[in-house]
Structure formats: structure tokens, C-alpha cells
Amino acid sequence: MKQTLTFFTAGLLMLLSFTSKAQDTNDKDDETKVKLKPYVGLSMGISYALGDFAKADYSNNKSGFANKGVTFQLDGAYYLHRNFGIGYTFSYQDQSNFSYDDDLILSQGYTTDFKADQGTVTADKRYRSFNLLVGPQYTFVWRSLSFDLRASAGALKSQTSPLLTISVTGVDAQTGSITQQSAKGYAFAYGGSAAIRFDMGAGWGLSLKGNYVKSPGYDVTTTGRTLNVGRLVTKQPITEGQIVFGLYKAF
């Protein structure tokens, strides 16, 4: 009887030890499966014109003569299942004014095409736009760092685009100035982004993010044209690369 009791006690102790270890393992597994918290952040940085949008080529009607500018962004994500979620970015970008060289290239091009004594291009306003992009995001975490990868699509809204006034002299068929109007249209946009976020504690953190945005562009209208020669822009495609730095809060 005493021997049986001893075996029973030993077995009970082994069972309790095994159960305790299993519980510890489960607790560790649960810690690695903590659901990521949604976050929202504010950031600012540089917006680079890319592709045709950045080209200063008079003969290419898709050339935008756009320059480097500033961007401000509201960015965040909501997680649906573990590392997968939906991310969003609302941004404003300003691609700066046309340069003197941009005006000169356009002036020389119109002078040649119109066979004019002189051609002058005056640029007012500039590329200013809003982007709203939404898409799936995957985040993986290593210690205090989170790495976000996102594909997105949405809309681009032009607030202003360059207003160009073209004047040519010595051309009887062109009786007045030509005006390429500032555009305020909408366009489909898509792209992707990659970000690194550093958790500082209490839900606050710093973020560094790179964005790529591409759009077939919005319609552009030209008025005052009485001679059908020279550069004519009817649609302006947009391609932007952006690098932003900011602060975020997880909830």
C-alpha cells in the first residue's frame, strides 16, 4: 500500500510538472500571436517627380516639367487578422514652380514650331494635388521594429497644375495668346509603399516610409489656339516617388 501510494504521488508530481511546462509553452505561443494594433500617423517629406512627369522634353506631350517638392501625409492601418490589414494614405503634394530652364525650353519649342519671330511662355501656378490610396498591408515585427509592405489604389485630385500663357509674334494665323489651363480634375491612381516603424512605448513611435504613386493622369484643356501646330497637352500622366518621416500612434 505504501509502495502504491509512493508511485501514485510520483505520477501525480510528473503530471503536474508536464502540465505546468505545457502551460508555459502555450503562454509563449500566445505572446507571439498578439494581434497588431491599428495605428495612425502624420508625416512629411519630399515628393519626387518620376518618368514622363519629370521630363523636360518639349516634343513629348506627356512631359510634365515637374520638379521636386514637399508632401504631407496622414497614414495608418487597421489589422483584420494577425499580420494582415488594410492600410490607407491621404497625402498632399506640391511639386514646386517651373524653373527658368523649363520656360526657356518651352519658349524655344513654340518659336520653332510656329516659325515665329519670337515665342514666350509664362508659367503661373504649379502641380498641387491630393492622393487618397487604400490597400492590403502585411506587417512583420522584429523586437521594437515593424516592417510594413502595402499595395494600394485610389484617386488623385489635382488642385492646380501649371497655367501656361504662350505668345508668338510674327505669325498671322495665330491671332492671340494660347493658354494651357490649370487643371482640377480627378484621376485613378495606384502604387505601393514600404515602411519601417520604431515603437518608442505607450503606443507612440517613429516611421520612415517610401511611396510610389502612378496615375494615367487628368485631362488638360488649351484655349485660344487658332493655328494647329506646336505642343498640345490633352492629358498629364503623374508618377511620384516620396520619402516621408513622421510620428504615429497605435491604439
Coordinates of C-alpha atoms in Angstrom, one line a residue:
M1 CA 0.0 0.0 0.0
K2 CA 2.8 2.4 0.9
Q3 CA 4.6 1.5 -2.3
T4 CA 1.4 2.1 -4.4
L5 CA 1.0 5.5 -2.7
T6 CA 4.6 6.4 -3.5
F7 CA 4.1 5.5 -7.2
F8 CA 0.8 7.5 -7.3
T9 CA 2.4 10.5 -5.7
A10 CA 5.3 10.4 -8.1
G11 CA 3.0 10.1 -11.1
L12 CA 0.9 13.0 -9.9
L13 CA 4.0 15.1 -9.5
M14 CA 5.1 14.2 -13.0
L15 CA 1.7 15.1 -14.4
L16 CA 1.7 18.4 -12.6
S17 CA 5.2 19.1 -13.9
F18 CA 4.2 18.2 -17.5
T19 CA 1.0 20.3 -17.3
S20 CA 3.0 23.3 -16.0
K21 CA 5.5 23.1 -18.8
A22 CA 2.8 22.8 -21.4
Q23 CA 1.0 25.8 -20.0
D24 CA 4.3 27.8 -20.1
T25 CA 4.7 26.8 -23.8
N26 CA 1.2 27.8 -24.6
D27 CA 1.7 31.2 -22.9
K28 CA 4.8 31.8 -25.0
D29 CA 2.9 30.8 -28.2
D30 CA 0.1 33.2 -27.3
E31 CA 2.6 36.0 -26.8
T32 CA 3.9 35.6 -30.4
K33 CA 0.4 35.7 -31.8
V34 CA -0.7 39.0 -30.3
K35 CA -2.9 40.9 -32.7
L36 CA -1.2 44.0 -34.1
K37 CA -2.8 47.3 -33.1
P38 CA -4.3 49.7 -35.6
Y39 CA -2.3 52.9 -35.9
V40 CA -2.5 56.4 -37.4
G41 CA 0.4 58.8 -38.1
L42 CA 1.4 62.2 -39.5
S43 CA 4.5 62.6 -41.7
M44 CA 6.1 65.0 -44.1
G45 CA 8.9 64.7 -46.7
I46 CA 10.0 65.0 -50.3
S47 CA 7.9 64.2 -53.4
Y48 CA 10.0 63.4 -56.5
A49 CA 8.6 63.6 -60.0
L50 CA 9.4 60.4 -62.0
G51 CA 9.1 59.2 -65.5
D52 CA 7.4 61.4 -68.1
F53 CA 6.1 63.6 -65.3
A54 CA 9.7 64.7 -64.6
K55 CA 10.9 65.0 -68.2
A56 CA 11.6 68.5 -69.7
D57 CA 11.1 67.4 -73.3
Y58 CA 9.1 69.8 -75.5
S59 CA 8.5 67.2 -78.2
N60 CA 7.0 64.7 -75.7
N61 CA 3.4 65.8 -74.9
K62 CA 3.5 63.6 -71.7
S63 CA 6.4 65.5 -70.3
G64 CA 5.3 67.3 -67.1
F65 CA 8.3 69.5 -66.4
A66 CA 7.6 68.7 -62.8
N67 CA 10.2 69.3 -60.1
K68 CA 11.0 68.0 -56.6
G69 CA 8.6 69.3 -53.9
V70 CA 7.1 68.7 -50.5
T71 CA 4.5 66.3 -49.3
F72 CA 2.4 66.0 -46.1
Q73 CA 0.7 62.7 -45.3
L74 CA -1.9 61.1 -43.0
D75 CA -1.2 57.4 -42.9
G76 CA -2.5 54.4 -41.0
A77 CA -3.7 50.8 -41.0
Y78 CA -6.3 48.5 -39.3
Y79 CA -5.4 44.9 -38.9
L80 CA -8.0 42.2 -39.8
H81 CA -6.1 39.0 -39.0
R82 CA -2.7 38.8 -37.3
N83 CA -0.2 40.5 -39.7
F84 CA -2.7 41.3 -42.4
G85 CA -4.7 44.5 -42.6
I86 CA -5.9 47.4 -44.6
G87 CA -3.7 50.5 -44.9
Y88 CA -4.6 54.0 -46.1
T89 CA -2.8 57.2 -47.1
F90 CA -4.2 60.6 -47.6
S91 CA -1.5 63.0 -48.9
Y92 CA -0.9 66.5 -50.3
Q93 CA 2.0 67.2 -52.6
D94 CA 3.4 70.3 -54.1
Q95 CA 5.9 69.8 -57.0
S96 CA 7.2 73.4 -56.9
N97 CA 7.3 76.0 -59.7
F98 CA 8.6 75.7 -63.2
S99 CA 12.3 76.7 -63.5
Y100 CA 13.7 79.3 -65.8
D101 CA 15.1 76.5 -68.0
D102 CA 11.7 74.9 -68.2
D103 CA 10.2 78.2 -69.5
L104 CA 13.1 78.5 -72.0
I105 CA 12.7 75.0 -73.4
L106 CA 9.0 75.6 -74.0
S107 CA 9.5 79.1 -75.5
Q108 CA 12.2 77.8 -77.9
G109 CA 10.0 74.9 -78.9
Y110 CA 6.9 77.0 -79.7
T111 CA 9.1 79.5 -81.6
T112 CA 10.4 76.7 -83.8
D113 CA 7.1 75.0 -84.4
F114 CA 5.2 78.2 -85.2
K115 CA 8.1 79.6 -87.2
A116 CA 7.6 82.7 -85.2
D117 CA 9.9 85.7 -84.8
Q118 CA 9.7 85.1 -81.1
G119 CA 7.9 82.8 -78.7
T120 CA 7.3 83.4 -75.0
V121 CA 5.9 81.1 -72.4
T122 CA 4.9 82.4 -69.0
A123 CA 4.1 79.8 -66.2
D124 CA 1.8 80.5 -63.3
K125 CA 0.7 78.1 -60.6
R126 CA 2.2 74.7 -60.2
Y127 CA 1.4 71.0 -59.6
R128 CA -0.5 70.7 -56.4
S129 CA -2.6 67.6 -55.7
F130 CA -4.3 65.3 -53.2
N131 CA -4.0 61.5 -53.1
L132 CA -6.2 59.0 -51.4
L133 CA -4.9 55.4 -51.6
V134 CA -6.2 52.3 -49.8
G135 CA -5.0 48.7 -50.0
P136 CA -3.9 45.5 -48.3
Q137 CA -0.9 45.6 -45.9
Y138 CA 1.3 43.0 -44.4
T139 CA 3.4 43.8 -41.3
F140 CA 6.1 41.7 -39.7
V141 CA 7.6 42.6 -36.4
W142 CA 11.1 42.2 -35.0
R143 CA 11.6 43.5 -31.5
S144 CA 10.7 47.2 -31.5
L145 CA 10.7 47.4 -35.3
S146 CA 7.7 46.9 -37.6
F147 CA 8.1 46.5 -41.3
D148 CA 5.0 47.4 -43.5
L149 CA 4.5 46.3 -47.1
R150 CA 1.5 47.7 -48.9
A151 CA -0.1 47.7 -52.4
S152 CA -2.8 50.4 -52.9
A153 CA -5.2 52.1 -55.3
G154 CA -7.4 55.1 -55.2
A155 CA -7.8 58.6 -56.6
L156 CA -5.7 61.6 -57.4
K157 CA -7.2 65.1 -57.3
S158 CA -5.5 67.9 -59.0
Q159 CA -5.8 71.2 -57.0
T160 CA -3.8 73.1 -59.6
S161 CA -1.5 72.4 -62.5
P162 CA 0.8 74.9 -64.3
L163 CA -1.2 77.7 -66.1
L164 CA 0.8 78.4 -69.3
T165 CA 0.4 81.5 -71.4
I166 CA 2.1 81.1 -74.8
S167 CA 2.6 84.2 -77.0
V168 CA 4.1 84.1 -80.5
T169 CA 5.0 87.1 -82.7
G170 CA 5.2 87.3 -86.5
V171 CA 2.5 84.6 -87.1
D172 CA -0.6 86.0 -88.8
A173 CA -2.6 82.8 -88.3
Q174 CA -2.2 82.9 -84.6
T175 CA -4.0 86.0 -83.6
G176 CA -3.7 85.9 -79.8
S177 CA -2.2 84.1 -76.8
I178 CA -2.6 80.4 -76.3
T179 CA -3.5 79.3 -72.7
Q180 CA -2.9 75.9 -71.3
Q181 CA -5.4 76.0 -68.4
S182 CA -4.7 74.9 -64.9
A183 CA -6.4 71.5 -64.3
K184 CA -8.6 70.5 -61.4
G185 CA -9.6 67.0 -62.4
Y186 CA -9.7 63.6 -60.8
A187 CA -7.7 60.5 -62.0
F188 CA -7.3 56.9 -60.9
A189 CA -4.0 56.2 -59.1
Y190 CA -2.2 53.1 -57.8
G191 CA 1.1 52.2 -56.2
G192 CA 2.9 50.7 -53.3
S193 CA 4.8 51.5 -50.2
A194 CA 7.3 50.2 -47.7
A195 CA 7.8 51.5 -44.2
I196 CA 9.8 50.9 -41.1
R197 CA 8.2 51.9 -37.7
F198 CA 10.1 52.1 -34.4
D199 CA 8.0 51.6 -31.3
M200 CA 9.0 54.0 -28.5
G201 CA 6.5 52.7 -26.0
A202 CA 3.0 53.6 -24.8
G203 CA 1.8 53.2 -28.4
W204 CA 3.9 56.0 -29.8
G205 CA 6.5 55.6 -32.5
L206 CA 8.6 57.0 -35.4
S207 CA 8.1 56.0 -39.0
L208 CA 10.2 56.2 -42.2
K209 CA 8.3 55.4 -45.4
G210 CA 8.7 55.3 -49.1
N211 CA 5.8 55.6 -51.5
Y212 CA 5.4 55.0 -55.2
V213 CA 2.3 56.5 -56.9
K214 CA 1.4 56.3 -60.6
S215 CA -1.6 57.7 -62.5
P216 CA -2.7 57.8 -66.2
G217 CA -3.5 61.4 -65.4
Y218 CA -6.2 64.0 -65.7
D219 CA -7.5 66.0 -68.7
V220 CA -5.8 69.3 -69.7
T221 CA -7.6 72.0 -71.7
T222 CA -6.0 74.5 -74.0
T223 CA -7.8 77.6 -75.3
G224 CA -7.0 80.5 -77.7
R225 CA -5.4 78.3 -80.3
T226 CA -6.1 79.4 -83.9
L227 CA -3.2 77.6 -85.6
N228 CA -3.0 73.8 -85.1
V229 CA 0.8 73.5 -84.7
G230 CA 3.1 73.1 -81.7
R231 CA 2.9 71.2 -78.5
L232 CA -0.6 70.3 -77.3
V233 CA -1.1 68.6 -73.9
T234 CA -4.5 66.9 -73.5
K235 CA -3.7 64.6 -70.5
Q236 CA -1.0 64.8 -67.9
P237 CA 0.2 61.4 -66.5
I238 CA 1.6 61.5 -63.0
T239 CA 4.4 59.4 -61.4
E240 CA 5.7 60.3 -57.9
G241 CA 8.2 58.8 -55.6
Q242 CA 8.0 60.0 -52.0
I243 CA 10.1 59.6 -48.8
V244 CA 8.5 60.8 -45.6
F245 CA 9.3 60.7 -41.9
G246 CA 6.8 61.1 -39.1
L247 CA 5.2 60.2 -35.8
Y248 CA 2.5 57.5 -35.3
K249 CA 0.2 56.4 -32.5
A250 CA -1.1 52.8 -32.1
F251 CA -4.4 52.2 -30.3

